[in-house]
JSON list of C-alpha atoms in Angstrom, two decimals:
[
{"chain": "A", "resi": 1, "resn": "TYR", "atom": "CA", "xyz": [20.44, 201.19, 204.47]},
{"chain": "A", "resi": 2, "resn": "ARG", "atom": "CA", "xyz": [22.48, 200.62, 207.61]},
{"chain": "A", "resi": 3, "resn": "ASN", "atom": "CA", "xyz": [22.85, 204.38, 208.09]},
{"chain": "A", "resi": 4, "resn": "ALA", "atom": "CA", "xyz": [19.10, 204.77, 207.72]},
{"chain": "A", "resi": 5, "resn": "LEU", "atom": "CA", "xyz": [18.46, 202.08, 210.30]},
{"chain": "A", "resi": 6, "resn": "ALA", "atom": "CA", "xyz": [21.03, 203.58, 212.69]},
{"chain": "A", "resi": 7, "resn": "ALA", "atom": "CA", "xyz": [19.40, 206.99, 212.30]},
{"chain": "A", "resi": 8, "resn": "GLY", "atom": "CA", "xyz": [15.96, 205.57, 213.09]},
{"chain": "A", "resi": 9, "resn": "ALA", "atom": "CA", "xyz": [14.46, 206.04, 209.62]},
{"chain": "A", "resi": 10, "resn": "GLY", "atom": "CA", "xyz": [10.75, 206.58, 209.43]},
{"chain": "A", "resi": 11, "resn": "ASP", "atom": "CA", "xyz": [10.24, 203.29, 207.61]},
{"chain": "A", "resi": 12, "resn": "ASN", "atom": "CA", "xyz": [12.71, 200.97, 209.31]},
{"chain": "A", "resi": 13, "resn": "GLY", "atom": "CA", "xyz": [10.98, 197.94, 207.83]},
{"chain": "A", "resi": 14, "resn": "MET", "atom": "CA", "xyz": [11.68, 198.89, 204.23]},
{"chain": "A", "resi": 15, "resn": "ALA", "atom": "CA", "xyz": [15.25, 199.86, 205.05]},
{"chain": "A", "resi": 16, "resn": "MET", "atom": "CA", "xyz": [15.68, 196.42, 206.60]},
{"chain": "A", "resi": 17, "resn": "TYR", "atom": "CA", "xyz": [14.10, 194.86, 203.48]},
{"chain": "A", "resi": 18, "resn": "GLY", "atom": "CA", "xyz": [16.47, 196.78, 201.20]},
{"chain": "A", "resi": 19, "resn": "LEU", "atom": "CA", "xyz": [19.47, 195.83, 203.34]},
{"chain": "A", "resi": 20, "resn": "ALA", "atom": "CA", "xyz": [18.45, 192.17, 203.26]},
{"chain": "A", "resi": 21, "resn": "TYR", "atom": "CA", "xyz": [18.14, 192.23, 199.46]},
{"chain": "A", "resi": 22, "resn": "SER", "atom": "CA", "xyz": [21.53, 193.92, 199.12]},
{"chain": "A", "resi": 23, "resn": "LEU", "atom": "CA", "xyz": [23.14, 191.25, 201.27]},
{"chain": "A", "resi": 24, "resn": "PHE", "atom": "CA", "xyz": [21.33, 188.57, 199.24]},
{"chain": "A", "resi": 25, "resn": "GLN", "atom": "CA", "xyz": [22.77, 189.99, 196.01]},
{"chain": "A", "resi": 26, "resn": "LEU", "atom": "CA", "xyz": [26.21, 189.96, 197.61]},
{"chain": "A", "resi": 27, "resn": "LYS", "atom": "CA", "xyz": [25.65, 186.26, 198.47]},
{"chain": "A", "resi": 28, "resn": "SER", "atom": "CA", "xyz": [25.99, 187.04, 202.18]},
{"chain": "A", "resi": 29, "resn": "TYR", "atom": "CA", "xyz": [23.24, 184.55, 202.79]},
{"chain": "A", "resi": 30, "resn": "LYS", "atom": "CA", "xyz": [23.47, 184.22, 206.57]},
{"chain": "A", "resi": 31, "resn": "ASP", "atom": "CA", "xyz": [23.23, 187.99, 207.11]},
{"chain": "A", "resi": 32, "resn": "ALA", "atom": "CA", "xyz": [20.54, 188.31, 204.44]},
{"chain": "A", "resi": 33, "resn": "ARG", "atom": "CA", "xyz": [18.44, 185.64, 206.18]},
{"chain": "A", "resi": 34, "resn": "ALA", "atom": "CA", "xyz": [18.73, 187.41, 209.53]},
{"chain": "A", "resi": 35, "resn": "ASN", "atom": "CA", "xyz": [17.54, 190.70, 208.04]},
{"chain": "A", "resi": 36, "resn": "PHE", "atom": "CA", "xyz": [14.68, 189.13, 206.11]},
{"chain": "A", "resi": 37, "resn": "GLU", "atom": "CA", "xyz": [13.55, 187.46, 209.33]},
{"chain": "A", "resi": 38, "resn": "ARG", "atom": "CA", "xyz": [13.72, 190.79, 211.16]},
{"chain": "A", "resi": 39, "resn": "PHE", "atom": "CA", "xyz": [11.74, 192.37, 208.35]},
{"chain": "A", "resi": 40, "resn": "ILE", "atom": "CA", "xyz": [8.98, 189.75, 208.58]},
{"chain": "A", "resi": 41, "resn": "LYS", "atom": "CA", "xyz": [8.51, 190.57, 212.26]},
{"chain": "A", "resi": 42, "resn": "SER", "atom": "CA", "xyz": [8.12, 194.27, 211.43]},
{"chain": "A", "resi": 43, "resn": "CYS", "atom": "CA", "xyz": [6.24, 194.21, 208.11]},
{"chain": "A", "resi": 44, "resn": "GLY", "atom": "CA", "xyz": [2.83, 194.79, 209.67]},
{"chain": "A", "resi": 45, "resn": "GLY", "atom": "CA", "xyz": [1.09, 191.80, 208.15]},
{"chain": "A", "resi": 46, "resn": "ASN", "atom": "CA", "xyz": [1.79, 192.68, 204.51]},
{"chain": "A", "resi": 47, "resn": "LYS", "atom": "CA", "xyz": [1.30, 189.20, 203.00]},
{"chain": "A", "resi": 48, "resn": "GLU", "atom": "CA", "xyz": [2.96, 189.93, 199.67]},
{"chain": "A", "resi": 49, "resn": "LEU", "atom": "CA", "xyz": [6.15, 191.30, 201.21]},
{"chain": "A", "resi": 50, "resn": "ALA", "atom": "CA", "xyz": [6.22, 188.61, 203.90]},
{"chain": "A", "resi": 51, "resn": "ALA", "atom": "CA", "xyz": [5.82, 185.90, 201.24]},
{"chain": "A", "resi": 52, "resn": "ASP", "atom": "CA", "xyz": [8.64, 187.45, 199.21]},
{"chain": "A", "resi": 53, "resn": "ALA", "atom": "CA", "xyz": [10.86, 187.56, 202.30]},
{"chain": "A", "resi": 54, "resn": "TYR", "atom": "CA", "xyz": [10.09, 183.89, 203.04]},
{"chain": "A", "resi": 55, "resn": "ASN", "atom": "CA", "xyz": [11.07, 183.04, 199.47]},
{"chain": "A", "resi": 56, "resn": "ARG", "atom": "CA", "xyz": [14.37, 184.86, 199.81]},
{"chain": "A", "resi": 57, "resn": "ILE", "atom": "CA", "xyz": [15.11, 183.16, 203.15]},
{"chain": "A", "resi": 58, "resn": "ALA", "atom": "CA", "xyz": [14.34, 179.85, 201.47]},
{"chain": "A", "resi": 59, "resn": "ASP", "atom": "CA", "xyz": [16.61, 180.78, 198.56]},
{"chain": "A", "resi": 60, "resn": "CYS", "atom": "CA", "xyz": [19.43, 181.52, 201.01]},
{"chain": "A", "resi": 61, "resn": "TYR", "atom": "CA", "xyz": [19.11, 178.05, 202.53]},
{"chain": "A", "resi": 62, "resn": "PHE", "atom": "CA", "xyz": [18.77, 176.52, 199.05]},
{"chain": "A", "resi": 63, "resn": "TYR", "atom": "CA", "xyz": [22.00, 178.10, 197.81]},
{"chain": "A", "resi": 64, "resn": "GLN", "atom": "CA", "xyz": [23.71, 176.85, 200.95]},
{"chain": "A", "resi": 65, "resn": "ARG", "atom": "CA", "xyz": [22.43, 173.33, 200.15]},
{"chain": "A", "resi": 66, "resn": "GLU", "atom": "CA", "xyz": [20.22, 173.16, 203.22]},
{"chain": "A", "resi": 67, "resn": "TYR", "atom": "CA", "xyz": [17.34, 171.84, 201.15]},
{"chain": "A", "resi": 68, "resn": "LYS", "atom": "CA", "xyz": [15.00, 170.62, 203.89]},
{"chain": "A", "resi": 69, "resn": "THR", "atom": "CA", "xyz": [15.10, 173.98, 205.67]},
{"chain": "A", "resi": 70, "resn": "ALA", "atom": "CA", "xyz": [14.65, 175.76, 202.34]},
{"chain": "A", "resi": 71, "resn": "ASP", "atom": "CA", "xyz": [11.54, 173.67, 201.70]},
{"chain": "A", "resi": 72, "resn": "GLN", "atom": "CA", "xyz": [10.10, 174.70, 205.07]},
{"chain": "A", "resi": 73, "resn": "TYR", "atom": "CA", "xyz": [10.42, 178.39, 204.20]},
{"chain": "A", "resi": 74, "resn": "TYR", "atom": "CA", "xyz": [9.02, 177.94, 200.68]},
{"chain": "A", "resi": 75, "resn": "LYS", "atom": "CA", "xyz": [6.00, 176.35, 202.36]},
{"chain": "A", "resi": 76, "resn": "LEU", "atom": "CA", "xyz": [5.63, 179.41, 204.60]},
{"chain": "A", "resi": 77, "resn": "SER", "atom": "CA", "xyz": [5.57, 181.55, 201.46]},
{"chain": "A", "resi": 78, "resn": "ILE", "atom": "CA", "xyz": [2.95, 179.26, 199.91]},
{"chain": "A", "resi": 79, "resn": "ALA", "atom": "CA", "xyz": [0.84, 179.54, 203.06]},
{"chain": "A", "resi": 80, "resn": "ALA", "atom": "CA", "xyz": [0.88, 183.33, 202.69]},
{"chain": "A", "resi": 81, "resn": "ASP", "atom": "CA", "xyz": [-1.01, 182.78, 199.39]},
{"chain": "A", "resi": 82, "resn": "SER", "atom": "CA", "xyz": [0.86, 185.46, 197.48]},
{"chain": "A", "resi": 83, "resn": "SER", "atom": "CA", "xyz": [1.13, 186.19, 193.78]},
{"chain": "A", "resi": 84, "resn": "ALA", "atom": "CA", "xyz": [4.52, 184.45, 193.82]},
{"chain": "A", "resi": 85, "resn": "CYS", "atom": "CA", "xyz": [3.05, 181.16, 195.03]},
{"chain": "A", "resi": 86, "resn": "ASP", "atom": "CA", "xyz": [3.96, 179.31, 191.83]},
{"chain": "A", "resi": 87, "resn": "TYR", "atom": "CA", "xyz": [7.62, 180.27, 192.32]},
{"chain": "A", "resi": 88, "resn": "ALA", "atom": "CA", "xyz": [7.54, 178.93, 195.88]},
{"chain": "A", "resi": 89, "resn": "LEU", "atom": "CA", "xyz": [5.89, 175.69, 194.74]},
{"chain": "A", "resi": 90, "resn": "TYR", "atom": "CA", "xyz": [8.46, 175.17, 192.00]},
{"chain": "A", "resi": 91, "resn": "ARG", "atom": "CA", "xyz": [11.42, 175.86, 194.25]},
{"chain": "A", "resi": 92, "resn": "SER", "atom": "CA", "xyz": [9.92, 173.71, 197.00]},
{"chain": "A", "resi": 93, "resn": "ALA", "atom": "CA", "xyz": [9.71, 170.83, 194.51]},
{"chain": "A", "resi": 94, "resn": "LEU", "atom": "CA", "xyz": [13.37, 171.31, 193.54]},
{"chain": "A", "resi": 95, "resn": "ALA", "atom": "CA", "xyz": [14.39, 171.27, 197.20]},
{"chain": "A", "resi": 96, "resn": "GLN", "atom": "CA", "xyz": [12.38, 168.09, 197.76]},
{"chain": "A", "resi": 97, "resn": "GLY", "atom": "CA", "xyz": [14.06, 166.40, 194.80]},
{"chain": "A", "resi": 98, "resn": "LEU", "atom": "CA", "xyz": [17.51, 167.39, 196.03]},
{"chain": "A", "resi": 99, "resn": "SER", "atom": "CA", "xyz": [16.57, 165.79, 199.37]},
{"chain": "A", "resi": 100, "resn": "ASP", "atom": "CA", "xyz": [15.64, 162.54, 197.54]},
{"chain": "A", "resi": 101, "resn": "ARG", "atom": "CA", "xyz": [11.94, 163.06, 198.33]},
{"chain": "A", "resi": 102, "resn": "TYR", "atom": "CA", "xyz": [10.76, 162.37, 194.81]},
{"chain": "A", "resi": 103, "resn": "GLU", "atom": "CA", "xyz": [7.17, 161.47, 195.59]},
{"chain": "A", "resi": 104, "resn": "GLU", "atom": "CA", "xyz": [6.73, 164.79, 197.41]},
{"chain": "A", "resi": 105, "resn": "LYS", "atom": "CA", "xyz": [8.34, 166.50, 194.43]},
{"chain": "A", "resi": 106, "resn": "THR", "atom": "CA", "xyz": [5.83, 165.04, 191.97]},
{"chain": "A", "resi": 107, "resn": "ASN", "atom": "CA", "xyz": [2.92, 165.96, 194.27]},
{"chain": "A", "resi": 108, "resn": "THR", "atom": "CA", "xyz": [4.15, 169.55, 194.60]},
{"chain": "A", "resi": 109, "resn": "LEU", "atom": "CA", "xyz": [4.64, 169.95, 190.85]},
{"chain": "A", "resi": 110, "resn": "ASN", "atom": "CA", "xyz": [1.18, 168.50, 190.19]},
{"chain": "A", "resi": 111, "resn": "THR", "atom": "CA", "xyz": [-0.25, 171.08, 192.59]},
{"chain": "A", "resi": 112, "resn": "LEU", "atom": "CA", "xyz": [1.59, 173.87, 190.78]},
{"chain": "A", "resi": 113, "resn": "LEU", "atom": "CA", "xyz": [0.31, 172.78, 187.37]},
{"chain": "A", "resi": 114, "resn": "GLU", "atom": "CA", "xyz": [-3.26, 172.36, 188.62]},
{"chain": "A", "resi": 115, "resn": "ARG", "atom": "CA", "xyz": [-3.40, 175.76, 190.34]},
{"chain": "A", "resi": 116, "resn": "TYR", "atom": "CA", "xyz": [-1.29, 177.72, 187.85]},
{"chain": "A", "resi": 117, "resn": "PRO", "atom": "CA", "xyz": [-1.51, 176.04, 184.42]},
{"chain": "A", "resi": 118, "resn": "ASN", "atom": "CA", "xyz": [-0.11, 179.15, 182.73]},
{"chain": "A", "resi": 119, "resn": "SER", "atom": "CA", "xyz": [2.72, 179.68, 185.19]},
{"chain": "A", "resi": 120, "resn": "ALA", "atom": "CA", "xyz": [6.12, 180.75, 183.91]},
{"chain": "A", "resi": 121, "resn": "TYR", "atom": "CA", "xyz": [7.38, 177.59, 185.65]},
{"chain": "A", "resi": 122, "resn": "ALA", "atom": "CA", "xyz": [4.97, 175.18, 183.91]},
{"chain": "A", "resi": 123, "resn": "GLU", "atom": "CA", "xyz": [7.48, 174.12, 181.26]},
{"chain": "A", "resi": 124, "resn": "GLN", "atom": "CA", "xyz": [10.21, 173.31, 183.79]},
{"chain": "A", "resi": 125, "resn": "SER", "atom": "CA", "xyz": [7.65, 171.66, 186.07]},
{"chain": "A", "resi": 126, "resn": "PHE", "atom": "CA", "xyz": [6.66, 169.06, 183.47]},
{"chain": "A", "resi": 127, "resn": "TYR", "atom": "CA", "xyz": [10.29, 168.24, 182.82]},
{"chain": "A", "resi": 128, "resn": "GLU", "atom": "CA", "xyz": [11.24, 168.02, 186.49]},
{"chain": "A", "resi": 129, "resn": "MET", "atom": "CA", "xyz": [8.18, 165.86, 187.20]},
{"chain": "A", "resi": 130, "resn": "GLY", "atom": "CA", "xyz": [9.17, 163.44, 184.45]},
{"chain": "A", "resi": 131, "resn": "ARG", "atom": "CA", "xyz": [12.68, 163.22, 185.90]},
{"chain": "A", "resi": 132, "resn": "ALA", "atom": "CA", "xyz": [11.24, 162.57, 189.36]},
{"chain": "A", "resi": 133, "resn": "TYR", "atom": "CA", "xyz": [9.12, 159.71, 188.03]},
{"chain": "A", "resi": 134, "resn": "LEU", "atom": "CA", "xyz": [12.29, 158.18, 186.59]},
{"chain": "A", "resi": 135, "resn": "GLU", "atom": "CA", "xyz": [13.90, 158.37, 190.03]},
{"chain": "A", "resi": 136, "resn": "LEU", "atom": "CA", "xyz": [10.79, 156.65, 191.43]},
{"chain": "A", "resi": 137, "resn": "GLU", "atom": "CA", "xyz": [11.20, 153.91, 188.78]},
{"chain": "A", "resi": 138, "resn": "GLN", "atom": "CA", "xyz": [7.81, 154.76, 187.24]},
{"chain": "A", "resi": 139, "resn": "PRO", "atom": "CA", "xyz": [8.71, 154.83, 183.53]},
{"chain": "A", "resi": 140, "resn": "GLU", "atom": "CA", "xyz": [5.12, 154.93, 182.29]},
{"chain": "A", "resi": 141, "resn": "ASN", "atom": "CA", "xyz": [4.36, 158.04, 184.35]},
{"chain": "A", "resi": 142, "resn": "ALA", "atom": "CA", "xyz": [7.60, 159.62, 183.13]},
{"chain": "A", "resi": 143, "resn": "ILE", "atom": "CA", "xyz": [6.65, 159.01, 179.49]},
{"chain": "A", "resi": 144, "resn": "THR", "atom": "CA", "xyz": [3.15, 160.41, 180.04]},
{"chain": "A", "resi": 145, "resn": "THR", "atom": "CA", "xyz": [4.60, 163.53, 181.68]},
{"chain": "A", "resi": 146, "resn": "PHE", "atom": "CA", "xyz": [7.15, 164.08, 178.91]},
{"chain": "A", "resi": 147, "resn": "ASP", "atom": "CA", "xyz": [4.29, 163.77, 176.40]},
{"chain": "A", "resi": 148, "resn": "ARG", "atom": "CA", "xyz": [2.34, 166.45, 178.27]},
{"chain": "A", "resi": 149, "resn": "LEU", "atom": "CA", "xyz": [5.37, 168.73, 178.02]},
{"chain": "A", "resi": 150, "resn": "THR", "atom": "CA", "xyz": [5.62, 168.07, 174.28]},
{"chain": "A", "resi": 151, "resn": "VAL", "atom": "CA", "xyz": [1.96, 168.94, 173.70]},
{"chain": "A", "resi": 152, "resn": "ARG", "atom": "CA", "xyz": [2.10, 172.14, 175.74]},
{"chain": "A", "resi": 153, "resn": "PHE", "atom": "CA", "xyz": [5.52, 173.38, 174.64]},
{"chain": "A", "resi": 154, "resn": "PRO", "atom": "CA", "xyz": [6.40, 171.79, 171.27]},
{"chain": "A", "resi": 155, "resn": "LYS", "atom": "CA", "xyz": [9.20, 174.27, 170.47]},
{"chain": "A", "resi": 156, "resn": "SER", "atom": "CA", "xyz": [10.89, 174.21, 173.86]},
{"chain": "A", "resi": 157, "resn": "SER", "atom": "CA", "xyz": [14.49, 173.06, 174.30]},
{"chain": "A", "resi": 158, "resn": "LEU", "atom": "CA", "xyz": [13.20, 171.06, 177.28]},
{"chain": "A", "resi": 159, "resn": "THR", "atom": "CA", "xyz": [10.85, 169.23, 174.91]},
{"chain": "A", "resi": 160, "resn": "ARG", "atom": "CA", "xyz": [13.86, 168.09, 172.88]},
{"chain": "A", "resi": 161, "resn": "ARG", "atom": "CA", "xyz": [15.54, 166.82, 176.02]},
{"chain": "A", "resi": 162, "resn": "ALA", "atom": "CA", "xyz": [12.34, 165.19, 177.28]},
{"chain": "A", "resi": 163, "resn": "THR", "atom": "CA", "xyz": [11.77, 163.41, 173.96]},
{"chain": "A", "resi": 164, "resn": "THR", "atom": "CA", "xyz": [15.34, 162.09, 174.04]},
{"chain": "A", "resi": 165, "resn": "GLU", "atom": "CA", "xyz": [14.83, 160.85, 177.58]},
{"chain": "A", "resi": 166, "resn": "LYS", "atom": "CA", "xyz": [11.52, 159.28, 176.55]},
{"chain": "A", "resi": 167, "resn": "ALA", "atom": "CA", "xyz": [13.34, 157.30, 173.84]},
{"chain": "A", "resi": 168, "resn": "MET", "atom": "CA", "xyz": [15.89, 156.15, 176.42]},
{"chain": "A", "resi": 169, "resn": "VAL", "atom": "CA", "xyz": [13.07, 155.07, 178.74]},
{"chain": "A", "resi": 170, "resn": "TYR", "atom": "CA", "xyz": [11.43, 153.05, 175.98]},
{"chain": "A", "resi": 171, "resn": "ASN", "atom": "CA", "xyz": [14.77, 151.37, 175.31]},
{"chain": "A", "resi": 172, "resn": "SER", "atom": "CA", "xyz": [15.37, 150.63, 178.99]},
{"chain": "A", "resi": 173, "resn": "ILE", "atom": "CA", "xyz": [12.00, 148.87, 179.36]},
{"chain": "A", "resi": 174, "resn": "GLY", "atom": "CA", "xyz": [12.49, 146.80, 176.23]},
{"chain": "A", "resi": 175, "resn": "GLU", "atom": "CA", "xyz": [10.24, 148.81, 173.90]},
{"chain": "A", "resi": 176, "resn": "ARG", "atom": "CA", "xyz": [12.91, 149.03, 171.21]},
{"chain": "A", "resi": 177, "resn": "GLU", "atom": "CA", "xyz": [10.60, 149.82, 168.29]},
{"chain": "A", "resi": 178, "resn": "LYS", "atom": "CA", "xyz": [9.00, 152.69, 170.19]},
{"chain": "A", "resi": 179, "resn": "ALA", "atom": "CA", "xyz": [12.48, 153.90, 171.12]},
{"chain": "A", "resi": 180, "resn": "ILE", "atom": "CA", "xyz": [13.56, 153.87, 167.46]},
{"chain": "A", "resi": 181, "resn": "ASP", "atom": "CA", "xyz": [10.40, 155.69, 166.36]},
{"chain": "A", "resi": 182, "resn": "THR", "atom": "CA", "xyz": [10.95, 158.34, 169.04]},
{"chain": "A", "resi": 183, "resn": "TYR", "atom": "CA", "xyz": [14.58, 158.82, 168.00]},
{"chain": "A", "resi": 184, "resn": "LYS", "atom": "CA", "xyz": [13.44, 159.22, 164.39]},
{"chain": "A", "resi": 185, "resn": "GLU", "atom": "CA", "xyz": [10.95, 161.86, 165.54]},
{"chain": "A", "resi": 186, "resn": "ILE", "atom": "CA", "xyz": [13.79, 163.81, 167.20]},
{"chain": "A", "resi": 187, "resn": "ILE", "atom": "CA", "xyz": [15.91, 163.65, 164.03]},
{"chain": "A", "resi": 188, "resn": "GLU", "atom": "CA", "xyz": [13.02, 164.81, 161.84]},
{"chain": "A", "resi": 189, "resn": "ARG", "atom": "CA", "xyz": [11.84, 167.61, 164.14]},
{"chain": "A", "resi": 190, "resn": "TYR", "atom": "CA", "xyz": [15.20, 168.89, 165.38]},
{"chain": "A", "resi": 191, "resn": "PRO", "atom": "CA", "xyz": [17.72, 167.87, 162.66]},
{"chain": "A", "resi": 192, "resn": "HIS", "atom": "CA", "xyz": [20.50, 170.30, 163.69]},
{"chain": "A", "resi": 193, "resn": "SER", "atom": "CA", "xyz": [20.29, 169.80, 167.45]},
{"chain": "A", "resi": 194, "resn": "GLU", "atom": "CA", "xyz": [22.59, 167.97, 169.86]},
{"chain": "A", "resi": 195, "resn": "GLU", "atom": "CA", "xyz": [19.64, 165.72, 170.65]},
{"chain": "A", "resi": 196, "resn": "ALA", "atom": "CA", "xyz": [19.48, 164.66, 166.98]},
{"chain": "A", "resi": 197, "resn": "GLN", "atom": "CA", "xyz": [23.14, 163.61, 167.15]},
{"chain": "A", "resi": 198, "resn": "VAL", "atom": "CA", "xyz": [22.40, 161.54, 170.26]},
{"chain": "A", "resi": 199, "resn": "ALA", "atom": "CA", "xyz": [19.39, 160.04, 168.49]},
{"chain": "A", "resi": 200, "resn": "PHE", "atom": "CA", "xyz": [21.52, 159.01, 165.46]},
{"chain": "A", "resi": 201, "resn": "GLN", "atom": "CA", "xyz": [24.07, 157.31, 167.72]},
{"chain": "A", "resi": 202, "resn": "ASP", "atom": "CA", "xyz": [21.49, 155.54, 169.87]}
]
């Protein structure tokens, strides 16, 4: 790709895009970011490719634990209104949570689930939203969210985890009978799981 760029390839933009992706795969995040940014300036208004480049720039910042900057670039991808918007929303929410901005995180995940109810990130979004409500000390909202996950994805491993956390929430707010009933549900539905072992002990 560098040889192509040095030789003045006919499609410099795509060579730059390929170079940026190669650097991204090599975890050379600073150089990858620089090339993705150069690509955006030369991509001729292609929204899909620009949105993808914004996502990769955001990912670079995310992996370098610069979560606030990552969130800014995910939002640029969302603004481009691309087919990968649900990815950008989900990653933006993660970045917000890692910056201790839990209310923003729940709002972003709610937006994702409203706009893209069948997204590949729906399952994780319910779980992450429930966890964010726990951080916000809103146990009732956390329980409701974990229940939504259970209804939508009854066979998911995240549902097992969410049900275990729901039992712990019930116990923490003094609803011991509900906690016991929820633990029993885990044991009956997932008898050979790690969560069932936790449920027995609790």
